[in-house]
Amino acid sequence: MFLQTGCSVQGCGRPSVFLLDTCLQHAADPQAYAGLLRSRLGDSSRLAELNLEGLEAEDLDLRGRRVRCLLLSHARLRGARFDGARIRLLFLDFASLADCSFDGCRAHCLVLGGAAMERCSFRGADLLRCNFVGARGRDCVFDGSDLYASRFTSAALERASFRDCNLKQVHFEGASLQEVDFQASNTEEAFFR
Amino acid sequence: MKFYNYYSVTHFSNCYLLGGEAGQDALLIDPGIFDEGLLALIEGNGWYVRHVLLTHAHLAHVNGLRTLSKVYDLQIHALQPEAVEFPAEALQETDSLRLCGFPIRVLATPGHSNDSACFHIGRMLFTGDTLSAGGIGETASTYERALLLSSIRSKLLGLPDEVFLFPGHGPPSTLEVEKRFNPYLADDSPRLRQ
């Protein structure tokens, strides 16, 4: 996946996405790609080493799946469900996420650096060593989650809830936190500076 | 190619494993630990660890070598082999290293330590303790801090935004995230003067 071949369109430096020999910008029918992907992935319980960079999809349902090495950088997802998924290395950097849910998922190394998150839910999730550097979040809920060693450096969070979370080794340096609730969380073990 | 990141619970460091088809040789980067979990990953894929790359020789990144070298007949590669407890090949800065079939670009990035190196493989950049998500490596003096930042600027920030960054500690990132949001890399950062 990280050594993948490039888009077949001459002069395009982007990598090709799963199932196509082009990137999504050069796909013959980018609108149909999400449907093609849904039919191809079906109910398979494991997703590994796929490049879906730039995917635009509504109601993507990956509940309970095992996800390893998945690239969704710069994706635009609305209503995506990752509830109960087991995630190891998922790149959602600079993605736009609206009304997405990660409730109860067990994630190691989820990368949301630079992402824009609106009304996203991470209730009761394990979010271990996850990257929220520079992420912008509005009305997001992390209640009951374990955020051990995750990083929110330079993030901008507005009306976020971190009630009863494990914040051990969590970095918030340089983050803008407006109306953020840390009730019953161990903020003394996080880094704010 | 298959790729795994493996977390050392003893040193809170990251080890990375790259391999191809079953039966082929595999490449390990920074084996800070070698335990049953990592062995199961290697053997489960039918791999044989032939080469180890070290970003630097601090314990958190080499502690697995003692056991690993008893299990596999492997070759260790480091920028300064004399800093490694075991026999190692000296790396040079190059664009043309090839191990286990992977083309590797070696970048010397002194600062956190004199022997610090980063490895650029495909779209992946393994940075050790040079650069991490929202942070940079610890340094012992202002001189080393300046040297580290100079290394990052001259060797890493010119790489494409789409490069995925895999550090020695903490979560993965991308170069675009670090260029835009890492407070240590901002030109007007007060942290630069610390």
GROMACS .gro file of C-alpha atoms in nm:
model
  387
    1MET     CA    1   0.000   0.000   0.000
    2PHE     CA    2   0.279   0.241   0.088
    3LEU     CA    3   0.475   0.138  -0.221
    4GLN     CA    4   0.175   0.145  -0.450
    5THR     CA    5   0.180   0.235  -0.816
    6GLY     CA    6   0.084   0.583  -0.917
    7CYS     CA    7  -0.223   0.712  -1.099
    8SER     CA    8  -0.212   0.604  -1.463
    9VAL     CA    9  -0.283   0.957  -1.585
   10GLN     CA   10   0.042   1.101  -1.712
   11GLY     CA   11   0.180   1.379  -1.495
   12CYS     CA   12  -0.037   1.295  -1.195
   13GLY     CA   13   0.181   1.219  -0.896
   14ARG     CA   14  -0.098   1.081  -0.677
   15PRO     CA   15  -0.124   0.710  -0.601
   16SER     CA   16  -0.403   0.502  -0.746
   17VAL     CA   17  -0.689   0.394  -0.520
   18PHE     CA   18  -0.820   0.047  -0.447
   19LEU     CA   19  -0.996  -0.116  -0.748
   20LEU     CA   20  -0.886   0.158  -0.991
   21ASP     CA   21  -0.566   0.234  -1.178
   22THR     CA   22  -0.613   0.606  -1.122
   23CYS     CA   23  -0.654   0.836  -0.825
   24LEU     CA   24  -1.010   0.944  -0.743
   25GLN     CA   25  -0.963   1.282  -0.909
   26HIS     CA   26  -0.896   1.106  -1.239
   27ALA     CA   27  -1.155   0.831  -1.196
   28ALA     CA   28  -1.399   0.798  -1.487
   29ASP     CA   29  -1.694   0.814  -1.248
   30PRO     CA   30  -1.586   0.930  -0.902
   31GLN     CA   31  -1.949   0.955  -0.785
   32ALA     CA   32  -2.000   0.584  -0.842
   33TYR     CA   33  -1.683   0.483  -0.659
   34ALA     CA   34  -1.842   0.466  -0.312
   35GLY     CA   35  -2.108   0.229  -0.446
   36LEU     CA   36  -1.850   0.015  -0.619
   37LEU     CA   37  -1.653   0.001  -0.298
   38ARG     CA   38  -1.959  -0.098  -0.094
   39SER     CA   39  -2.042  -0.386  -0.325
   40ARG     CA   40  -1.682  -0.504  -0.334
   41LEU     CA   41  -1.621  -0.489   0.040
   42GLY     CA   42  -1.963  -0.632   0.121
   43ASP     CA   43  -1.970  -0.779   0.467
   44SER     CA   44  -1.605  -0.880   0.479
   45SER     CA   45  -1.499  -0.862   0.840
   46ARG     CA   46  -1.142  -0.754   0.768
   47LEU     CA   47  -1.012  -0.460   0.572
   48ALA     CA   48  -0.636  -0.441   0.534
   49GLU     CA   49  -0.389  -0.237   0.333
   50LEU     CA   50  -0.632  -0.046   0.115
   51ASN     CA   51  -0.588   0.298  -0.031
   52LEU     CA   52  -0.917   0.493  -0.031
   53GLU     CA   53  -0.765   0.842  -0.025
   54GLY     CA   54  -1.009   1.119  -0.109
   55LEU     CA   55  -1.317   0.897  -0.078
   56GLU     CA   56  -1.649   1.083  -0.062
   57ALA     CA   57  -1.920   0.875   0.098
   58GLU     CA   58  -2.235   0.894   0.307
   59ASP     CA   59  -2.325   0.635   0.568
   60LEU     CA   60  -2.013   0.424   0.523
   61ASP     CA   61  -2.067   0.133   0.760
   62LEU     CA   62  -1.756  -0.030   0.905
   63ARG     CA   63  -1.914  -0.129   1.237
   64GLY     CA   64  -1.742  -0.419   1.408
   65ARG     CA   65  -1.487  -0.466   1.130
   66ARG     CA   66  -1.119  -0.528   1.177
   67VAL     CA   67  -0.932  -0.252   1.002
   68ARG     CA   68  -0.555  -0.250   0.950
   69CYS     CA   69  -0.352  -0.010   0.742
   70LEU     CA   70  -0.631   0.182   0.572
   71LEU     CA   71  -0.575   0.514   0.396
   72LEU     CA   72  -0.869   0.754   0.403
   73SER     CA   73  -0.663   1.073   0.392
   74HIS     CA   74  -0.858   1.379   0.269
   75ALA     CA   75  -1.181   1.176   0.265
   76ARG     CA   76  -1.519   1.344   0.304
   77LEU     CA   77  -1.742   1.125   0.515
   78ARG     CA   78  -2.089   1.197   0.645
   79GLY     CA   79  -2.262   0.958   0.883
   80ALA     CA   80  -1.980   0.701   0.872
   81ARG     CA   81  -2.001   0.432   1.141
   82PHE     CA   82  -1.690   0.274   1.293
   83ASP     CA   83  -1.868   0.159   1.612
   84GLY     CA   84  -1.705  -0.143   1.773
   85ALA     CA   85  -1.442  -0.166   1.499
   86ARG     CA   86  -1.092  -0.284   1.581
   87ILE     CA   87  -0.858  -0.039   1.415
   88ARG     CA   88  -0.484  -0.053   1.375
   89LEU     CA   89  -0.340   0.226   1.167
   90LEU     CA   90  -0.614   0.422   0.994
   91PHE     CA   91  -0.520   0.749   0.825
   92LEU     CA   92  -0.799   1.006   0.821
   93ASP     CA   93  -0.566   1.306   0.807
   94PHE     CA   94  -0.729   1.620   0.667
   95ALA     CA   95  -1.054   1.429   0.632
   96SER     CA   96  -1.386   1.604   0.670
   97LEU     CA   97  -1.607   1.409   0.908
   98ALA     CA   98  -1.965   1.503   0.987
   99ASP     CA   99  -2.196   1.305   1.217
  100CYS     CA  100  -1.952   1.013   1.225
  101SER     CA  101  -1.943   0.761   1.507
  102PHE     CA  102  -1.652   0.568   1.656
  103ASP     CA  103  -1.840   0.454   1.970
  104GLY     CA  104  -1.680   0.159   2.146
  105CYS     CA  105  -1.415   0.110   1.881
  106ARG     CA  106  -1.071  -0.013   1.980
  107ALA     CA  107  -0.825   0.199   1.789
  108HIS     CA  108  -0.447   0.207   1.793
  109CYS     CA  109  -0.282   0.470   1.579
  110LEU     CA  110  -0.585   0.640   1.430
  111VAL     CA  111  -0.458   0.951   1.252
  112LEU     CA  112  -0.698   1.246   1.243
  113GLY     CA  113  -0.431   1.515   1.213
  114GLY     CA  114  -0.568   1.825   1.040
  115ALA     CA  115  -0.914   1.670   1.012
  116ALA     CA  116  -1.236   1.869   1.047
  117MET     CA  117  -1.482   1.690   1.277
  118GLU     CA  118  -1.839   1.801   1.335
  119ARG     CA  119  -2.075   1.622   1.573
  120CYS     CA  120  -1.854   1.316   1.588
  121SER     CA  121  -1.885   1.064   1.869
  122PHE     CA  122  -1.606   0.862   2.030
  123ARG     CA  123  -1.800   0.739   2.337
  124GLY     CA  124  -1.642   0.453   2.529
  125ALA     CA  125  -1.371   0.407   2.268
  126ASP     CA  126  -1.011   0.301   2.311
  127LEU     CA  127  -0.815   0.567   2.123
  128LEU     CA  128  -0.461   0.468   2.207
  129ARG     CA  129  -0.173   0.663   2.056
  130CYS     CA  130  -0.402   0.847   1.819
  131ASN     CA  131  -0.310   1.164   1.633
  132PHE     CA  132  -0.544   1.465   1.651
  133VAL     CA  133  -0.266   1.718   1.586
  134GLY     CA  134  -0.415   2.029   1.427
  135ALA     CA  135  -0.762   1.873   1.412
  136ARG     CA  136  -1.064   2.101   1.431
  137GLY     CA  137  -1.360   1.967   1.623
  138ARG     CA  138  -1.702   2.105   1.699
  139ASP     CA  139  -1.960   1.934   1.920
  140CYS     CA  140  -1.756   1.616   1.952
  141VAL     CA  141  -1.799   1.371   2.239
  142PHE     CA  142  -1.519   1.154   2.382
  143ASP     CA  143  -1.698   1.056   2.706
  144GLY     CA  144  -1.569   0.740   2.871
  145SER     CA  145  -1.285   0.695   2.623
  146ASP     CA  146  -0.928   0.588   2.687
  147LEU     CA  147  -0.704   0.836   2.507
  148TYR     CA  148  -0.372   0.709   2.640
  149ALA     CA  149  -0.072   0.877   2.471
  150SER     CA  150  -0.284   1.050   2.208
  151ARG     CA  151  -0.193   1.396   2.084
  152PHE     CA  152  -0.419   1.698   2.038
  153THR     CA  153  -0.128   1.940   1.989
  154SER     CA  154  -0.240   2.259   1.807
  155ALA     CA  155  -0.596   2.123   1.777
  156ALA     CA  156  -0.899   2.353   1.797
  157LEU     CA  157  -1.190   2.204   1.987
  158GLU     CA  158  -1.518   2.381   2.046
  159ARG     CA  159  -1.792   2.238   2.269
  160ALA     CA  160  -1.617   1.903   2.320
  161SER     CA  161  -1.685   1.664   2.604
  162PHE     CA  162  -1.411   1.454   2.766
  163ARG     CA  163  -1.603   1.328   3.070
  164ASP     CA  164  -1.455   1.034   3.259
  165CYS     CA  165  -1.171   0.984   3.011
  166ASN     CA  166  -0.822   0.845   3.062
  167LEU     CA  167  -0.594   1.134   2.968
  168LYS     CA  168  -0.264   0.982   3.077
  169GLN     CA  169   0.018   1.109   2.854
  170VAL     CA  170  -0.228   1.299   2.634
  171HIS     CA  171  -0.082   1.616   2.480
  172PHE     CA  172  -0.292   1.932   2.444
  173GLU     CA  173  -0.004   2.180   2.399
  174GLY     CA  174  -0.102   2.478   2.190
  175ALA     CA  175  -0.460   2.354   2.156
  176SER     CA  176  -0.752   2.594   2.154
  177LEU     CA  177  -1.014   2.453   2.391
  178GLN     CA  178  -1.344   2.637   2.405
  179GLU     CA  179  -1.627   2.505   2.621
  180VAL     CA  180  -1.446   2.176   2.671
  181ASP     CA  181  -1.564   1.961   2.961
  182PHE     CA  182  -1.305   1.744   3.137
  183GLN     CA  183  -1.525   1.642   3.431
  184ALA     CA  184  -1.400   1.328   3.615
  185SER     CA  185  -1.101   1.290   3.382
  186ASN     CA  186  -0.739   1.275   3.499
  187THR     CA  187  -0.627   1.608   3.353
  188GLU     CA  188  -0.332   1.611   3.595
  189GLU     CA  189  -0.174   1.335   3.387
  190ALA     CA  190  -0.216   1.522   3.057
  191PHE     CA  191   0.013   1.794   2.919
  192PHE     CA  192  -0.140   2.138   2.860
  193ARG     CA  193   0.144   2.390   2.922
  194MET     CA  194   0.430  -0.538   0.076
  195LYS     CA  195   0.287  -0.585   0.423
  196PHE     CA  196   0.355  -0.340   0.700
  197TYR     CA  197   0.309  -0.362   1.075
  198ASN     CA  198   0.379  -0.122   1.358
  199TYR     CA  199   0.452  -0.287   1.689
  200TYR     CA  200   0.449  -0.113   2.024
  201SER     CA  201   0.702  -0.182   2.298
  202VAL     CA  202   0.525  -0.164   2.632
  203THR     CA  203   0.857  -0.161   2.813
  204HIS     CA  204   1.001   0.149   2.647
  205PHE     CA  205   0.685   0.302   2.495
  206SER     CA  206   0.856   0.295   2.158
  207ASN     CA  207   0.754   0.187   1.810
  208CYS     CA  208   0.906  -0.094   1.609
  209TYR     CA  209   0.821  -0.141   1.242
  210LEU     CA  210   0.814  -0.458   1.036
  211LEU     CA  211   0.808  -0.470   0.656
  212GLY     CA  212   0.794  -0.779   0.440
  213GLY     CA  213   0.668  -0.923   0.116
  214GLU     CA  214   0.535  -1.265   0.032
  215ALA     CA  215   0.560  -1.560   0.270
  216GLY     CA  216   0.906  -1.713   0.262
  217GLN     CA  217   1.075  -1.383   0.188
  218ASP     CA  218   1.309  -1.183   0.405
  219ALA     CA  219   1.170  -0.912   0.630
  220LEU     CA  220   1.307  -0.580   0.746
  221LEU     CA  221   1.277  -0.458   1.105
  222ILE     CA  222   1.322  -0.097   1.205
  223ASP     CA  223   1.410  -0.010   1.566
  224PRO     CA  224   1.347  -0.335   1.755
  225GLY     CA  225   1.301  -0.180   2.098
  226ILE     CA  226   1.150  -0.508   2.201
  227PHE     CA  227   1.143  -0.864   2.080
  228ASP     CA  228   0.869  -1.065   2.243
  229GLU     CA  229   0.613  -1.334   2.159
  230GLY     CA  230   0.380  -1.088   1.989
  231LEU     CA  231   0.643  -0.967   1.745
  232LEU     CA  232   0.770  -1.319   1.687
  233ALA     CA  233   0.413  -1.429   1.607
  234LEU     CA  234   0.379  -1.147   1.352
  235ILE     CA  235   0.704  -1.244   1.182
  236GLU     CA  236   0.645  -1.617   1.182
  237GLY     CA  237   0.273  -1.582   1.105
  238ASN     CA  238   0.366  -1.413   0.779
  239GLY     CA  239   0.627  -1.675   0.702
  240TRP     CA  240   0.908  -1.423   0.711
  241TYR     CA  241   1.274  -1.439   0.812
  242VAL     CA  242   1.421  -1.123   0.959
  243ARG     CA  243   1.733  -1.060   0.752
  244HIS     CA  244   1.796  -0.691   0.807
  245VAL     CA  245   1.754  -0.446   1.096
  246LEU     CA  246   1.771  -0.068   1.046
  247LEU     CA  247   1.842   0.152   1.347
  248THR     CA  248   1.737   0.517   1.357
  249HIS     CA  249   1.975   0.553   1.652
  250ALA     CA  250   2.123   0.333   1.920
  251HIS     CA  251   1.927   0.441   2.227
  252LEU     CA  252   1.799   0.152   2.438
  253ALA     CA  253   1.431   0.208   2.357
  254HIS     CA  254   1.510   0.133   1.994
  255VAL     CA  255   1.763  -0.149   2.019
  256ASN     CA  256   1.668  -0.346   2.329
  257GLY     CA  257   1.524  -0.633   2.126
  258LEU     CA  258   1.851  -0.697   1.941
  259ARG     CA  259   1.995  -0.931   2.202
  260THR     CA  260   1.718  -1.191   2.160
  261LEU     CA  261   1.655  -1.116   1.795
  262SER     CA  262   2.014  -1.187   1.698
  263LYS     CA  263   1.991  -1.528   1.866
  264VAL     CA  264   1.682  -1.622   1.665
  265TYR     CA  265   1.775  -1.486   1.323
  266ASP     CA  266   2.100  -1.459   1.131
  267LEU     CA  267   2.056  -1.093   1.062
  268GLN     CA  268   2.249  -0.789   0.952
  269ILE     CA  269   2.222  -0.470   1.157
  270HIS     CA  270   2.259  -0.134   0.981
  271ALA     CA  271   2.333   0.191   1.164
  272LEU     CA  272   2.480   0.529   1.085
  273GLN     CA  273   2.743   0.485   1.358
  274PRO     CA  274   2.799   0.111   1.414
  275GLU     CA  275   3.037   0.179   1.700
  276ALA     CA  276   2.739   0.297   1.904
  277VAL     CA  277   2.569  -0.042   1.869
  278GLU     CA  278   2.640  -0.328   2.107
  279PHE     CA  279   2.640  -0.581   1.822
  280PRO     CA  280   2.834  -0.599   1.495
  281ALA     CA  281   2.670  -0.362   1.248
  282GLU     CA  282   2.718  -0.233   0.897
  283ALA     CA  283   2.789   0.137   0.859
  284LEU     CA  284   2.521   0.327   0.672
  285GLN     CA  285   2.598   0.624   0.452
  286GLU     CA  286   2.358   0.890   0.336
  287THR     CA  287   2.234   0.749   0.009
  288ASP     CA  288   1.937   0.719  -0.224
  289SER     CA  289   2.031   0.374  -0.340
  290LEU     CA  290   2.027   0.133  -0.046
  291ARG     CA  291   1.818  -0.176  -0.114
  292LEU     CA  292   1.729  -0.425   0.160
  293CYS     CA  293   1.476  -0.711   0.137
  294GLY     CA  294   1.374  -0.571  -0.201
  295PHE     CA  295   1.281  -0.228  -0.062
  296PRO     CA  296   1.449   0.083  -0.202
  297ILE     CA  297   1.564   0.292   0.094
  298ARG     CA  298   1.683   0.649   0.117
  299VAL     CA  299   1.905   0.709   0.419
  300LEU     CA  300   1.904   1.058   0.571
  301ALA     CA  301   2.146   1.160   0.846
  302THR     CA  302   1.958   1.380   1.094
  303PRO     CA  303   2.185   1.453   1.393
  304GLY     CA  304   2.044   1.648   1.685
  305HIS     CA  305   1.859   1.415   1.919
  306SER     CA  306   2.175   1.202   1.899
  307ASN     CA  307   2.484   1.213   1.681
  308ASP     CA  308   2.392   0.885   1.514
  309SER     CA  309   2.029   0.975   1.431
  310ALA     CA  310   1.904   0.871   1.090
  311CYS     CA  311   1.570   0.869   0.910
  312PHE     CA  312   1.469   0.617   0.646
  313HIS     CA  313   1.249   0.702   0.349
  314ILE     CA  314   1.088   0.396   0.192
  315GLY     CA  315   0.818   0.453  -0.069
  316ARG     CA  316   0.568   0.689   0.094
  317MET     CA  317   0.690   0.606   0.445
  318LEU     CA  318   0.936   0.803   0.651
  319PHE     CA  319   1.075   0.643   0.966
  320THR     CA  320   1.197   0.926   1.185
  321GLY     CA  321   1.309   0.767   1.511
  322ASP     CA  322   1.334   1.042   1.771
  323THR     CA  323   1.403   1.319   1.520
  324LEU     CA  324   1.042   1.418   1.447
  325SER     CA  325   0.715   1.295   1.596
  326ALA     CA  326   0.347   1.390   1.581
  327GLY     CA  327   0.338   1.747   1.709
  328GLY     CA  328   0.686   1.723   1.856
  329ILE     CA  329   1.056   1.684   1.802
  330GLY     CA  330   1.320   1.478   1.979
  331GLU     CA  331   1.462   1.572   2.315
  332THR     CA  332   1.798   1.741   2.313
  333ALA     CA  333   2.056   1.808   2.582
  334SER     CA  334   2.163   2.159   2.480
  335THR     CA  335   2.061   2.458   2.273
  336TYR     CA  336   2.329   2.362   2.020
  337GLU     CA  337   2.176   2.017   1.975
  338ARG     CA  338   1.829   2.172   1.952
  339ALA     CA  339   1.949   2.400   1.672
  340LEU     CA  340   2.122   2.107   1.502
  341LEU     CA  341   1.806   1.895   1.525
  342LEU     CA  342   1.587   2.169   1.378
  343SER     CA  343   1.840   2.226   1.103
  344SER     CA  344   1.839   1.854   1.022
  345ILE     CA  345   1.458   1.848   1.008
  346ARG     CA  346   1.440   2.155   0.786
  347SER     CA  347   1.715   2.055   0.546
  348LYS     CA  348   1.645   1.683   0.519
  349LEU     CA  349   1.278   1.620   0.595
  350LEU     CA  350   1.059   1.920   0.524
  351GLY     CA  351   1.147   1.916   0.155
  352LEU     CA  352   0.986   1.576   0.115
  353PRO     CA  353   0.632   1.561  -0.029
  354ASP     CA  354   0.333   1.639   0.196
  355GLU     CA  355   0.187   1.293   0.123
  356VAL     CA  356   0.470   1.115   0.304
  357PHE     CA  357   0.348   0.911   0.603
  358LEU     CA  358   0.556   0.965   0.912
  359PHE     CA  359   0.632   0.678   1.149
  360PRO     CA  360   0.819   0.800   1.457
  361GLY     CA  361   1.004   0.613   1.727
  362HIS     CA  362   0.754   0.726   1.990
  363GLY     CA  363   0.390   0.831   1.974
  364PRO     CA  364   0.132   0.805   1.698
  365PRO     CA  365   0.200   0.814   1.323
  366SER     CA  366   0.145   1.132   1.127
  367THR     CA  367   0.200   1.281   0.785
  368LEU     CA  368   0.451   1.541   0.676
  369GLU     CA  369   0.166   1.773   0.577
  370VAL     CA  370   0.028   1.760   0.932
  371GLU     CA  371   0.369   1.834   1.079
  372LYS     CA  372   0.451   2.113   0.836
  373ARG     CA  373   0.122   2.286   0.915
  374PHE     CA  374   0.067   2.216   1.283
  375ASN     CA  375   0.387   2.108   1.459
  376PRO     CA  376   0.452   2.402   1.695
  377TYR     CA  377   0.825   2.333   1.701
  378LEU     CA  378   0.854   2.390   1.328
  379ALA     CA  379   0.674   2.723   1.310
  380ASP     CA  380   0.910   3.007   1.217
  381ASP     CA  381   0.782   3.229   1.496
  382SER     CA  382   0.766   2.955   1.757
  383PRO     CA  383   0.898   3.055   2.099
  384ARG     CA  384   0.988   2.687   2.136
  385LEU     CA  385   1.265   2.740   1.882
  386ARG     CA  386   1.440   2.965   2.128
  387GLN     CA  387   1.407   2.729   2.424
   0.00000   0.00000   0.00000
